[in-house]
PDB file of C-alpha atoms and ligand atoms in Angstrom:
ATOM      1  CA  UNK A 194      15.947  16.673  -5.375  1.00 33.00           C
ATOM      2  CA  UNK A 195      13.169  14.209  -6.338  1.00 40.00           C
ATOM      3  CA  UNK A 196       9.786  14.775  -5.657  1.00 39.00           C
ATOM      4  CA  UNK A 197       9.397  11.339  -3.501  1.00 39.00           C
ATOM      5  CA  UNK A 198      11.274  13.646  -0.669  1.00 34.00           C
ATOM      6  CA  UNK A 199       8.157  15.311  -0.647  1.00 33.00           C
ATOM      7  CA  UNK A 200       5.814  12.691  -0.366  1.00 38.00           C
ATOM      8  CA  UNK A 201       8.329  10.806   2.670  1.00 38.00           C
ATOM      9  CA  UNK A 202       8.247  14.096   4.467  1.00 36.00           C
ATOM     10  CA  UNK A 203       4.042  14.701   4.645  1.00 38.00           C
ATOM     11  CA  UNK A 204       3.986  10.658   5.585  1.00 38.00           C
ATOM     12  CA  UNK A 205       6.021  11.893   8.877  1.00 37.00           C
ATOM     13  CA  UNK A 206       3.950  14.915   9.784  1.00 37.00           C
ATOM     14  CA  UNK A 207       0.489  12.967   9.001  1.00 40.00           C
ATOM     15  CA  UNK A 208       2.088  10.703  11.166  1.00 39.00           C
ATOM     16  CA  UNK A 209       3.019  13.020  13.713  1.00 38.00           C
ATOM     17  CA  UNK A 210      -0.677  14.601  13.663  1.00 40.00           C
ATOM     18  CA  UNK A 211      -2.378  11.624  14.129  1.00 40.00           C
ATOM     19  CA  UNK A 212      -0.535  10.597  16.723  1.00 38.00           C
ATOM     20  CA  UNK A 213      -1.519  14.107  19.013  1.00 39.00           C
ATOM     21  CA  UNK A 214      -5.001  13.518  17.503  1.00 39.00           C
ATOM     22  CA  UNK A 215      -5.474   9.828  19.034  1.00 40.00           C
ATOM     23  CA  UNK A 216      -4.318  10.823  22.354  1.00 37.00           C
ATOM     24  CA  UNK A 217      -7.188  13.537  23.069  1.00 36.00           C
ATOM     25  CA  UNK A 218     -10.540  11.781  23.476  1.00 35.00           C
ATOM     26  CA  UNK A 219     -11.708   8.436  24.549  1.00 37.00           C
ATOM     27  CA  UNK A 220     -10.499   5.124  22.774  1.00 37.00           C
ATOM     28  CA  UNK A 221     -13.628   3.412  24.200  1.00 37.00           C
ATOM     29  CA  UNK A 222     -14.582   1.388  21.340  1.00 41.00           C
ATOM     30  CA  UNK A 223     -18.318   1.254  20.747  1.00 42.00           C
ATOM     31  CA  UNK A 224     -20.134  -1.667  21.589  1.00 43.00           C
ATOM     32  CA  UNK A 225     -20.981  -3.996  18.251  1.00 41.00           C
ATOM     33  CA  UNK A 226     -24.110  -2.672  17.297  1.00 42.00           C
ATOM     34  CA  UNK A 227     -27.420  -5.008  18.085  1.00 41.00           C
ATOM     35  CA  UNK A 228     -30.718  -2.737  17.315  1.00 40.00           C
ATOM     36  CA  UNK A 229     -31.817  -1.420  14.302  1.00 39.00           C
ATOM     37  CA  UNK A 230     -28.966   0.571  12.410  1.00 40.00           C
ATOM     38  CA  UNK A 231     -27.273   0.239   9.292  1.00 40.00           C
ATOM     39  CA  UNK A 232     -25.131  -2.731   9.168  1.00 39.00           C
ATOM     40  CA  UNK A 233     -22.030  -1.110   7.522  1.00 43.00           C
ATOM     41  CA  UNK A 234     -22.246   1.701  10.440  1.00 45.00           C
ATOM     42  CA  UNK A 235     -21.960  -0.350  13.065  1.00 52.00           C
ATOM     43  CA  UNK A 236     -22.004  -3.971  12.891  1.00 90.00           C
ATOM     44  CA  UNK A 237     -19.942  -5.020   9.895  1.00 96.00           C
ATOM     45  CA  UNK A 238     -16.158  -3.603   8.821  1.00 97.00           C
ATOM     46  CA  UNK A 239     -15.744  -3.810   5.022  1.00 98.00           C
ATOM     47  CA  UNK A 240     -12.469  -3.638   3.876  1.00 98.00           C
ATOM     48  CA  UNK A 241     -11.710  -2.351   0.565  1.00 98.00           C
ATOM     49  CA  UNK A 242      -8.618  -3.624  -0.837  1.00 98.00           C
ATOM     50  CA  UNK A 243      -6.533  -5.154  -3.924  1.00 98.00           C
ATOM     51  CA  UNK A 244      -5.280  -8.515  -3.189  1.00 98.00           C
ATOM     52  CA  UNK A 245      -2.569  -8.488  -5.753  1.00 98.00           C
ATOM     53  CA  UNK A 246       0.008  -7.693  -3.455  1.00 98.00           C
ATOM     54  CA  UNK A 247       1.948 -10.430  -0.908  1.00 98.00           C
ATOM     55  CA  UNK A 248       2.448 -10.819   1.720  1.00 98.00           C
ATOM     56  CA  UNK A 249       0.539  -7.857   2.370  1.00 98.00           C
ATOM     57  CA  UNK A 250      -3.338  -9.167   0.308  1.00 98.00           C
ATOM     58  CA  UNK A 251      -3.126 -12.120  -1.990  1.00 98.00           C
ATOM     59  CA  UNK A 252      -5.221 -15.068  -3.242  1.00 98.00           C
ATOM     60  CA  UNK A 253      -4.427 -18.546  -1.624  1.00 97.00           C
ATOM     61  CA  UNK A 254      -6.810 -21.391  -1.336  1.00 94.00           C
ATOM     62  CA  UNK A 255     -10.109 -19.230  -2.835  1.00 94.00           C
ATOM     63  CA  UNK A 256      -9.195 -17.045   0.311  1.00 96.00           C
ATOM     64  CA  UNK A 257      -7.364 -13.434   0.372  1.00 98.00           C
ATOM     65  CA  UNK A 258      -4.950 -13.595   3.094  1.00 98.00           C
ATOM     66  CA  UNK A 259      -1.660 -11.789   4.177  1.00 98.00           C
ATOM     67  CA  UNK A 260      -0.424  -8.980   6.435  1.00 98.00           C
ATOM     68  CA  UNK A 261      -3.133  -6.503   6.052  1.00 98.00           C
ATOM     69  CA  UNK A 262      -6.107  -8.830   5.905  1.00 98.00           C
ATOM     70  CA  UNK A 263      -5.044 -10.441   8.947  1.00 98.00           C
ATOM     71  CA  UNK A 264      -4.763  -7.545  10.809  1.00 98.00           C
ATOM     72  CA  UNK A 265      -8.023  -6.036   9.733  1.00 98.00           C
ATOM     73  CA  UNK A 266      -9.830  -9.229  11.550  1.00 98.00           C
ATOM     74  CA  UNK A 267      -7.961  -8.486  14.513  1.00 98.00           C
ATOM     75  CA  UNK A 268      -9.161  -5.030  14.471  1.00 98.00           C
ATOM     76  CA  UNK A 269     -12.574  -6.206  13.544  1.00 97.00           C
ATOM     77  CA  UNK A 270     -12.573  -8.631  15.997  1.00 96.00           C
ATOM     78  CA  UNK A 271     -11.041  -6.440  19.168  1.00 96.00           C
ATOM     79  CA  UNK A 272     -14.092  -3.895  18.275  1.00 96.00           C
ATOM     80  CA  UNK A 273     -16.783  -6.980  18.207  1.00 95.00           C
ATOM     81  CA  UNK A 274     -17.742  -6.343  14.724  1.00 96.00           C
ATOM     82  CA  UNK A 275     -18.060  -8.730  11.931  1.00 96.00           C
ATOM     83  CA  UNK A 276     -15.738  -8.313   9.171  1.00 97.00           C
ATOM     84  CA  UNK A 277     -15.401  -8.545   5.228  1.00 97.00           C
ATOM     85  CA  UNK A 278     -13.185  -8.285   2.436  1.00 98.00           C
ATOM     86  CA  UNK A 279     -13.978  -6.549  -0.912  1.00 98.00           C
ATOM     87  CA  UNK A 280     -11.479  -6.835  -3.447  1.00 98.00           C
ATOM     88  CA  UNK A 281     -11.269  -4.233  -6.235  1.00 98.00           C
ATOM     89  CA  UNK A 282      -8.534  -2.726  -8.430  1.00 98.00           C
ATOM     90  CA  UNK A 283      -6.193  -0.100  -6.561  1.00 98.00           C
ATOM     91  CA  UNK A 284      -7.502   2.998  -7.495  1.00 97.00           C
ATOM     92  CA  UNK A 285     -10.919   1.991  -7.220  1.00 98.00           C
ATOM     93  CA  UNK A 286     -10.176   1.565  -3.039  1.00 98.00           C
ATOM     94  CA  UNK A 287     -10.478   5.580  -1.867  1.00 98.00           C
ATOM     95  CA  UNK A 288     -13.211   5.858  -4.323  1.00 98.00           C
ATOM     96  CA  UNK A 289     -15.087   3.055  -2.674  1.00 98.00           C
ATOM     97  CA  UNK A 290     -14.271   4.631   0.956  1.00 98.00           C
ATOM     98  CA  UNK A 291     -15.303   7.735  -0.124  1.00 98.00           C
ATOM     99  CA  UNK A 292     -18.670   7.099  -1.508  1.00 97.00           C
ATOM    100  CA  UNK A 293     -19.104   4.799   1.637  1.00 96.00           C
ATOM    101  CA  UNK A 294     -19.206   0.962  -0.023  1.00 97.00           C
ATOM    102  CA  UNK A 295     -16.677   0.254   2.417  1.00 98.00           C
ATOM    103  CA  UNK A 296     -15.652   1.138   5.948  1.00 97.00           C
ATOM    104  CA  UNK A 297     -11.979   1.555   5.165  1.00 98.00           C
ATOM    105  CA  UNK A 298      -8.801   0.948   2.613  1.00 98.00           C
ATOM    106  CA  UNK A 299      -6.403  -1.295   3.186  1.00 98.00           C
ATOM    107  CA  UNK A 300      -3.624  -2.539   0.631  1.00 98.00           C
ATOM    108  CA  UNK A 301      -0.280  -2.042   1.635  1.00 98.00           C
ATOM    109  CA  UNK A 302      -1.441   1.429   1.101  1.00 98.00           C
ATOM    110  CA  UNK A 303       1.035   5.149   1.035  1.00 98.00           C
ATOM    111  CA  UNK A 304       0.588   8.031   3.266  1.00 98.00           C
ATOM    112  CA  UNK A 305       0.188  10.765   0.615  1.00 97.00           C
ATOM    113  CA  UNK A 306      -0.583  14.218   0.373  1.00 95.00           C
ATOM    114  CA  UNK A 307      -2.807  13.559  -2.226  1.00 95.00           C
ATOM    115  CA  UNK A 308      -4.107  11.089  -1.086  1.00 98.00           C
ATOM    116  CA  UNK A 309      -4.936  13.144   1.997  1.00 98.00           C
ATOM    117  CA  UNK A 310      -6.733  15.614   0.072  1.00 98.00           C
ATOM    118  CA  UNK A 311      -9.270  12.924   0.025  1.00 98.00           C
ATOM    119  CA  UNK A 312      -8.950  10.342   2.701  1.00 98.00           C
ATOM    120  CA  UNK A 313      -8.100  10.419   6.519  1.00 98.00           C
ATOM    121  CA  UNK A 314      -5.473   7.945   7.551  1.00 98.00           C
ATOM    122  CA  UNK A 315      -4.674   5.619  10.521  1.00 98.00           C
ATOM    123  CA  UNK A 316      -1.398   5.716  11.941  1.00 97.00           C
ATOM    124  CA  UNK A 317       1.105   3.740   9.988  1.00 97.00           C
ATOM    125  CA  UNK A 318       1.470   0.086  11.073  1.00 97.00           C
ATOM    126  CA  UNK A 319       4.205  -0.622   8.439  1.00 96.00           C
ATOM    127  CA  UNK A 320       7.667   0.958   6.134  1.00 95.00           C
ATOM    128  CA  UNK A 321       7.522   0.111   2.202  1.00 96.00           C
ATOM    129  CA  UNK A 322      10.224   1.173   0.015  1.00 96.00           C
ATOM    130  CA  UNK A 323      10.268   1.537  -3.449  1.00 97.00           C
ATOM    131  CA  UNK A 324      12.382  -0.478  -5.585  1.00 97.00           C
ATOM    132  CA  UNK A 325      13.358  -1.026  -8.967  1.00 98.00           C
ATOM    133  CA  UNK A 326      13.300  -4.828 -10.544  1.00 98.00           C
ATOM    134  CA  UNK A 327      15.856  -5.337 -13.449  1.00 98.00           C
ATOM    135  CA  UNK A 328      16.236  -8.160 -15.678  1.00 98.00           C
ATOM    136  CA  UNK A 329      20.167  -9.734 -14.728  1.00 97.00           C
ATOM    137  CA  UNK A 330      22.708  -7.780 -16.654  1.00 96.00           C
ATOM    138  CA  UNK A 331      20.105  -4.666 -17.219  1.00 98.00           C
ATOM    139  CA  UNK A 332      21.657  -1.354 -18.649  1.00 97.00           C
ATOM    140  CA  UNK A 333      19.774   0.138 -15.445  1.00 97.00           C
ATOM    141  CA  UNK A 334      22.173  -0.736 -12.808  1.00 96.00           C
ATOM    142  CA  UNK A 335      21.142   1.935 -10.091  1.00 95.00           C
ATOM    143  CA  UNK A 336      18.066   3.562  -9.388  1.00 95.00           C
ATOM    144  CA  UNK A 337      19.654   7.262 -10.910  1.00 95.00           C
ATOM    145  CA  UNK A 338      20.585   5.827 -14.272  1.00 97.00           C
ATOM    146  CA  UNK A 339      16.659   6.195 -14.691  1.00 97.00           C
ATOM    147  CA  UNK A 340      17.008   9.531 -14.074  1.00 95.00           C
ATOM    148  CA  UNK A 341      20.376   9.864 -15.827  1.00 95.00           C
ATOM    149  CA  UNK A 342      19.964  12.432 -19.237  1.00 94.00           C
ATOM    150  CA  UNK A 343      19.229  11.062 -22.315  1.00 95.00           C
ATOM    151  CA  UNK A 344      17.623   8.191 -20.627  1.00 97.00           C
ATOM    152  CA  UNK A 345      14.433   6.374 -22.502  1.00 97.00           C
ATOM    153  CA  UNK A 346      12.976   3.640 -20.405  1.00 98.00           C
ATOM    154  CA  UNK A 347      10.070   1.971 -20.735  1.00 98.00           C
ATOM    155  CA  UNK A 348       8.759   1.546 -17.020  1.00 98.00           C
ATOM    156  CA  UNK A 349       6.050  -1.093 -15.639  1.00 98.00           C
ATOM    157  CA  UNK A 350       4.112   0.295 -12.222  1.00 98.00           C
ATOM    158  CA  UNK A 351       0.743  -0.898 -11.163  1.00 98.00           C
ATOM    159  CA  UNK A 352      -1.965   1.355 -12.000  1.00 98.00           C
ATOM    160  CA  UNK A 353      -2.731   4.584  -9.292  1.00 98.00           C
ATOM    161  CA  UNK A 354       0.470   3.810  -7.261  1.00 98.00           C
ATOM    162  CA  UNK A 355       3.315   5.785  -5.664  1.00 98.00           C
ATOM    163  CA  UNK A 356       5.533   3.498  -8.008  1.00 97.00           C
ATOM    164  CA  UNK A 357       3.241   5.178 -11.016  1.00 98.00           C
ATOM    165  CA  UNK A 358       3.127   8.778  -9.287  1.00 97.00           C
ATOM    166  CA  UNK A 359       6.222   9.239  -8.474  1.00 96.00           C
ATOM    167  CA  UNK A 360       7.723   7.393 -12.037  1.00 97.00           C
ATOM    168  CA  UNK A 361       4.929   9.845 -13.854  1.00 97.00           C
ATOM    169  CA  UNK A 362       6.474  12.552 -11.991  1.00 97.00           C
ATOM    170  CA  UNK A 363      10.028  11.936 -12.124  1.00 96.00           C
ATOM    171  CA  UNK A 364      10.403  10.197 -15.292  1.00 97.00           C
ATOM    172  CA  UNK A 365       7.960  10.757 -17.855  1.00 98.00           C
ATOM    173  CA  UNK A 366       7.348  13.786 -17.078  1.00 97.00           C
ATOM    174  CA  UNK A 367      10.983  14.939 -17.489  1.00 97.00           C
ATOM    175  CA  UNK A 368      11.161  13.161 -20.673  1.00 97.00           C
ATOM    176  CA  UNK A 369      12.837  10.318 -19.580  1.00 97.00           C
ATOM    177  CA  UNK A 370      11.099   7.372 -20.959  1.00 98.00           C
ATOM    178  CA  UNK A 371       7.415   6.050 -21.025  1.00 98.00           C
ATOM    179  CA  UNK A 372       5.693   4.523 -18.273  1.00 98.00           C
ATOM    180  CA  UNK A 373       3.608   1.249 -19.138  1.00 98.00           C
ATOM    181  CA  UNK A 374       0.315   0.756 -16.260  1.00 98.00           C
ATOM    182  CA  UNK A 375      -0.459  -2.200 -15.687  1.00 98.00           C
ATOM    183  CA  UNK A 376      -3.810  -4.325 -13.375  1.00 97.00           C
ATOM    184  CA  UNK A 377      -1.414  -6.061 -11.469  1.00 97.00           C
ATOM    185  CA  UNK A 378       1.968  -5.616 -10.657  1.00 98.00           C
ATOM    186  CA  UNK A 379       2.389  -9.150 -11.555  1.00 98.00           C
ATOM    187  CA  UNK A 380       1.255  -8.446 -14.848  1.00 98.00           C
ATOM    188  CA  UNK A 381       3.859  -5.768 -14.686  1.00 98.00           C
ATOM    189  CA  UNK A 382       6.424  -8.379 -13.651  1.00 98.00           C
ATOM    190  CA  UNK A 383       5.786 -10.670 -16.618  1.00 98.00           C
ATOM    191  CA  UNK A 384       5.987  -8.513 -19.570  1.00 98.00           C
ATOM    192  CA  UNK A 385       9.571  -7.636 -17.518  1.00 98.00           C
ATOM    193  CA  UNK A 386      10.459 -10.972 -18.116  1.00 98.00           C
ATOM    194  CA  UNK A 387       8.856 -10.535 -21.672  1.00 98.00           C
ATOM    195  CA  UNK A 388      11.346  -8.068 -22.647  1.00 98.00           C
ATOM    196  CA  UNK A 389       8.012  -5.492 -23.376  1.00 98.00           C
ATOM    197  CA  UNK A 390       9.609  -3.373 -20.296  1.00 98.00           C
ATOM    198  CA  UNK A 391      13.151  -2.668 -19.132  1.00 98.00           C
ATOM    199  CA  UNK A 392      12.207  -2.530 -15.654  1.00 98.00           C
ATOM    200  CA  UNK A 393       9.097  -2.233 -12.553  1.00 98.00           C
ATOM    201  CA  UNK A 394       8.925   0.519 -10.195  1.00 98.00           C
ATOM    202  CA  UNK A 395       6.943  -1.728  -7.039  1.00 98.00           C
ATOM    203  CA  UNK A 396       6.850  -1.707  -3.256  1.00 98.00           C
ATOM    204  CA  UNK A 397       9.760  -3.947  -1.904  1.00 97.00           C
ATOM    205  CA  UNK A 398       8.035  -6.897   0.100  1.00 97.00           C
ATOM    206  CA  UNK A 399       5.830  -7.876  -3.370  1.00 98.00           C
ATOM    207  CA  UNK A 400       8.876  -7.200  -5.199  1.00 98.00           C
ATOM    208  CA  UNK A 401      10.806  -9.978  -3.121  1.00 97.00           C
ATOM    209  CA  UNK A 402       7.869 -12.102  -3.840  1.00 97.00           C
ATOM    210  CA  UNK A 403       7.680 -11.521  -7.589  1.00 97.00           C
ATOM    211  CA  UNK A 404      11.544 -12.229  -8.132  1.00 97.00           C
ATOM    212  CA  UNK A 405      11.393 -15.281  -6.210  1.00 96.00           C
ATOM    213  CA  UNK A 406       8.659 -16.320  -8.367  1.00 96.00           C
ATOM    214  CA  UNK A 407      10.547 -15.751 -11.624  1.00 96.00           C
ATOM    215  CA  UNK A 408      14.060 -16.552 -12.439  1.00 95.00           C
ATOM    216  CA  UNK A 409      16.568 -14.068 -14.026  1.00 97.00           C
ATOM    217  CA  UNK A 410      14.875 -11.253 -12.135  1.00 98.00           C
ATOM    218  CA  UNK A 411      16.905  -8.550  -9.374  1.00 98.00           C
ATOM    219  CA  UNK A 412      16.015  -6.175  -7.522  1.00 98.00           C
ATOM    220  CA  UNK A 413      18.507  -2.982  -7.402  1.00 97.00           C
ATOM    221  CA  UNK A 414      19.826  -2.305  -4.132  1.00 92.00           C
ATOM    222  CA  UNK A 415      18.904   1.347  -4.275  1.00 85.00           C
ATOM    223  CA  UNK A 416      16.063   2.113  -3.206  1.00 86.00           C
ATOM    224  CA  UNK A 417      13.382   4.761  -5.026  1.00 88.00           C
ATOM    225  CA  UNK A 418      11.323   5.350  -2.491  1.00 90.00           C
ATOM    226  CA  UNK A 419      10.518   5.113   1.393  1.00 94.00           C
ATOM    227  CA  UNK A 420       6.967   4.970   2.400  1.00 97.00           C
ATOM    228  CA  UNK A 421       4.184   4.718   5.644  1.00 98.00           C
ATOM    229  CA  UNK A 422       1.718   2.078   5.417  1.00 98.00           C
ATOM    230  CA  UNK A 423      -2.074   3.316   6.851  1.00 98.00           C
ATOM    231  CA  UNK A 424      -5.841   2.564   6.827  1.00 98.00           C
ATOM    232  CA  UNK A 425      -7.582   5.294   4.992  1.00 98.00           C
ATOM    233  CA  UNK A 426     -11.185   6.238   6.035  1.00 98.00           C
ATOM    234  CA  UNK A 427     -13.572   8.814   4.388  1.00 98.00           C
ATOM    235  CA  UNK A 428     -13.005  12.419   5.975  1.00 98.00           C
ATOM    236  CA  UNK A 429     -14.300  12.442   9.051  1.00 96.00           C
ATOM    237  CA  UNK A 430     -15.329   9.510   9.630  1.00 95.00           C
ATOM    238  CA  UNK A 431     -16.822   7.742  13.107  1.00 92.00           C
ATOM    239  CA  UNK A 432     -14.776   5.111  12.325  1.00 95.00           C
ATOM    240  CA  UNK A 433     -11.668   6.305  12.509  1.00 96.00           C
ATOM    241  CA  UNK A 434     -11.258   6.629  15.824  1.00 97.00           C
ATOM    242  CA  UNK A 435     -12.266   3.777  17.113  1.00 96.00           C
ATOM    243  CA  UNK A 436     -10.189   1.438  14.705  1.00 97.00           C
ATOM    244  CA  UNK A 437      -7.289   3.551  14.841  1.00 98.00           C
ATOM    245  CA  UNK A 438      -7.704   2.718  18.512  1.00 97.00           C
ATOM    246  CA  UNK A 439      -8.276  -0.758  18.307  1.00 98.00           C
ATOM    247  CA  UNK A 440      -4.689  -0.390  15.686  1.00 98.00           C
ATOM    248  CA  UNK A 441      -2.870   1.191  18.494  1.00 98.00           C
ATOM    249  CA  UNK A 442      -3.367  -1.815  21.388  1.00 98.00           C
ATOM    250  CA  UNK A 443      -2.699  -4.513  18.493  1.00 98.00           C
ATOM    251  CA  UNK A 444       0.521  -2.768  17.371  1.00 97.00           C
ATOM    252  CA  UNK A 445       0.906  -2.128  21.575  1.00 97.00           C
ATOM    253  CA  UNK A 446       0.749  -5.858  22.499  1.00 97.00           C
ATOM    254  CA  UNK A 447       2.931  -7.120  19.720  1.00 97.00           C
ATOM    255  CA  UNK A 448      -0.263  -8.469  17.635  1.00 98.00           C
ATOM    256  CA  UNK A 449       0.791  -6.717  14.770  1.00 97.00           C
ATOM    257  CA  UNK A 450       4.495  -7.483  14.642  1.00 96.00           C
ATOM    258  CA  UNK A 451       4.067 -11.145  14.813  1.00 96.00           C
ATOM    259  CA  UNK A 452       1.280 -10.665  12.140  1.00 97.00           C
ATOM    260  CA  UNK A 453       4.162  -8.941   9.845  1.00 96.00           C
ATOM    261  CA  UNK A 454       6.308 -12.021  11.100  1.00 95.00           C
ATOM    262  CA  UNK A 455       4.271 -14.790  10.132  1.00 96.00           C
ATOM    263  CA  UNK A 456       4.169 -13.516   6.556  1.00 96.00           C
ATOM    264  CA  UNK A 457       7.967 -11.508   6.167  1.00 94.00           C
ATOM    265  CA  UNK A 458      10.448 -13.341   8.089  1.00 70.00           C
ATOM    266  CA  UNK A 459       9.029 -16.498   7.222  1.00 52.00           C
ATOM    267  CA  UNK A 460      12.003 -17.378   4.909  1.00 47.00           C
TER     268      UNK A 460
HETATM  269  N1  LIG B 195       2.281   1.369  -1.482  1.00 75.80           N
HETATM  270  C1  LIG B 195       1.847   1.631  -2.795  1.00 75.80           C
HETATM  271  C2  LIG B 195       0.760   2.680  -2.816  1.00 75.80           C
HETATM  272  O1  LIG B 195       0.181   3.015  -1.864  1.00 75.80           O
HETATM  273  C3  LIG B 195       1.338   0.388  -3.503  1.00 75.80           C
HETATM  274  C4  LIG B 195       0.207  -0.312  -2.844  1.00 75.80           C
HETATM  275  C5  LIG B 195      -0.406  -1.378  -3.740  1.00 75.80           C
HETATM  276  N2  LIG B 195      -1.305  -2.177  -2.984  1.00 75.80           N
HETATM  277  C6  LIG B 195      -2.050  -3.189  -3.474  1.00 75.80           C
HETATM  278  N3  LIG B 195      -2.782  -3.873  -2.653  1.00 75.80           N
HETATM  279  N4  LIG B 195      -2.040  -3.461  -4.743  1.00 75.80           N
HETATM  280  O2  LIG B 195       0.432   3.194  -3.812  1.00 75.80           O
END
């Protein structure tokens, strides 16, 4: 079996933990801060993120927008605290939670055990699923003939994802071909259509996006992967509560879903 099983498996019990967690203790919000505390404690929300990724955080109009920044200001604004964006490469977003620059992660963002080893999570407001995007007529016609022997692949994944840990896992480290990181899984996308790669390991909704964008581009219908999406937080942080909180009433009263809405079913 693959290692993702793994990974989908601690996403369900994290799930199922935070879950009992949230329901003992109050989900009072605090009240927005006004006297003379540190303004990242208590009156401002800074969101670390990568907005290389639609619907979920991209770049439109000299704004980042999309599914998770949206629902941050919902969150920020529910809890009466201001609210900003800081927008950084991927695997610069736990170290930026951890070290306290920002309040929280948010990017379209795995449940991982690994992950966990570092950063709390919220609960998961969102599925991803891995998929594979093919040039039409690709050798690689399901997701196993990357896995099949004597494959040699060279595979494109953004930089510190699950599409790069679980391809580094699976794939290069069985000998199975080479895997090419990339910034931006657009960048990824592009030297796909270049011929450099034979095919990118990415989250499905950016996927959709990227193959729209581009023309002679598929996704397989396999999928790789599936994944929870979730706010990470430094260990024990205050904060955590009381946004995971605030998370809970706006996936409760149908915020969130017509959030996800606005930017998925749009089509
Ligand atoms: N879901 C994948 C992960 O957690 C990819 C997330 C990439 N997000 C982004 N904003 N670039 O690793």
């Amino acid at each position: 079996m693959k290692k993702y099983l793994k990974n989908i498996m601690a996403g369900t019990m994290v799930f199922a933990m935070a879950a009992a967690l949230a329901g003992c203790g109050s989900n009072e919000p605090a009240p927005a801060e006004d006297g003379g505390e540190k303004v990242e404690d208590a009156g401002t929300l800074i969101m670390a993120t990568n907005a290389e990724f639609p619907p979920y955080e991209f770049h439109e109009g000299g704004e980042i927008v999309g599914i998770d920044a949206e629902v941050a200001a919902a969150i920020a604004e529910k809890l009466g605290m201001g609210f900003q964006i800081e927008d950084m490469a991927f695997d610069s977003i736990i170290p930026a939670v951890t070290s306290g620059k920002a309040s929280f992660g948010m990017a379209g963002m795995t449940v991982t055990e690994e992950r966990l080893q570092n950063v709390d999570f919220s609960d998961s407001y969102a599925t991803g699923v891995q998929v594979v995007i093919v040039k039409e007529g690709s050798a690689i016609a399901t997701v196993d003939d990357l896995f099949a022997e004597g494959a040699n692949n060279l595979v494109g994944v953004q930089t510190g994802t699950t599409g790069d840990i679980y391809a580094t896992g699976d794939i290069e480290d069985e000998g199975l071909g080479t895997i090419e990181r990339f910034n931006k899984g657009a960048d990824a996308v592009l030297a796909l259509t270049q011929d450099k790669i034979d095919c990118v390991i990415i989250d499905n909704e950016p996927a959709k996006e990227f193959v729209a964008a581009n023309e002679g581009l598929v996704i397989l219908d396999t999928a790789y992967a599936e994944e929870d999406y979730a706010i990470c937080f430094a260990k024990d942080s205050e904060l955590t509560e009381q946004v995971n909180g605030a998370l809970k009433e706006l996936i409760a009263d149908g915020t969130v879903q017509s959030i996800i809405d606005k930017y998925i079913n749009a089509e």
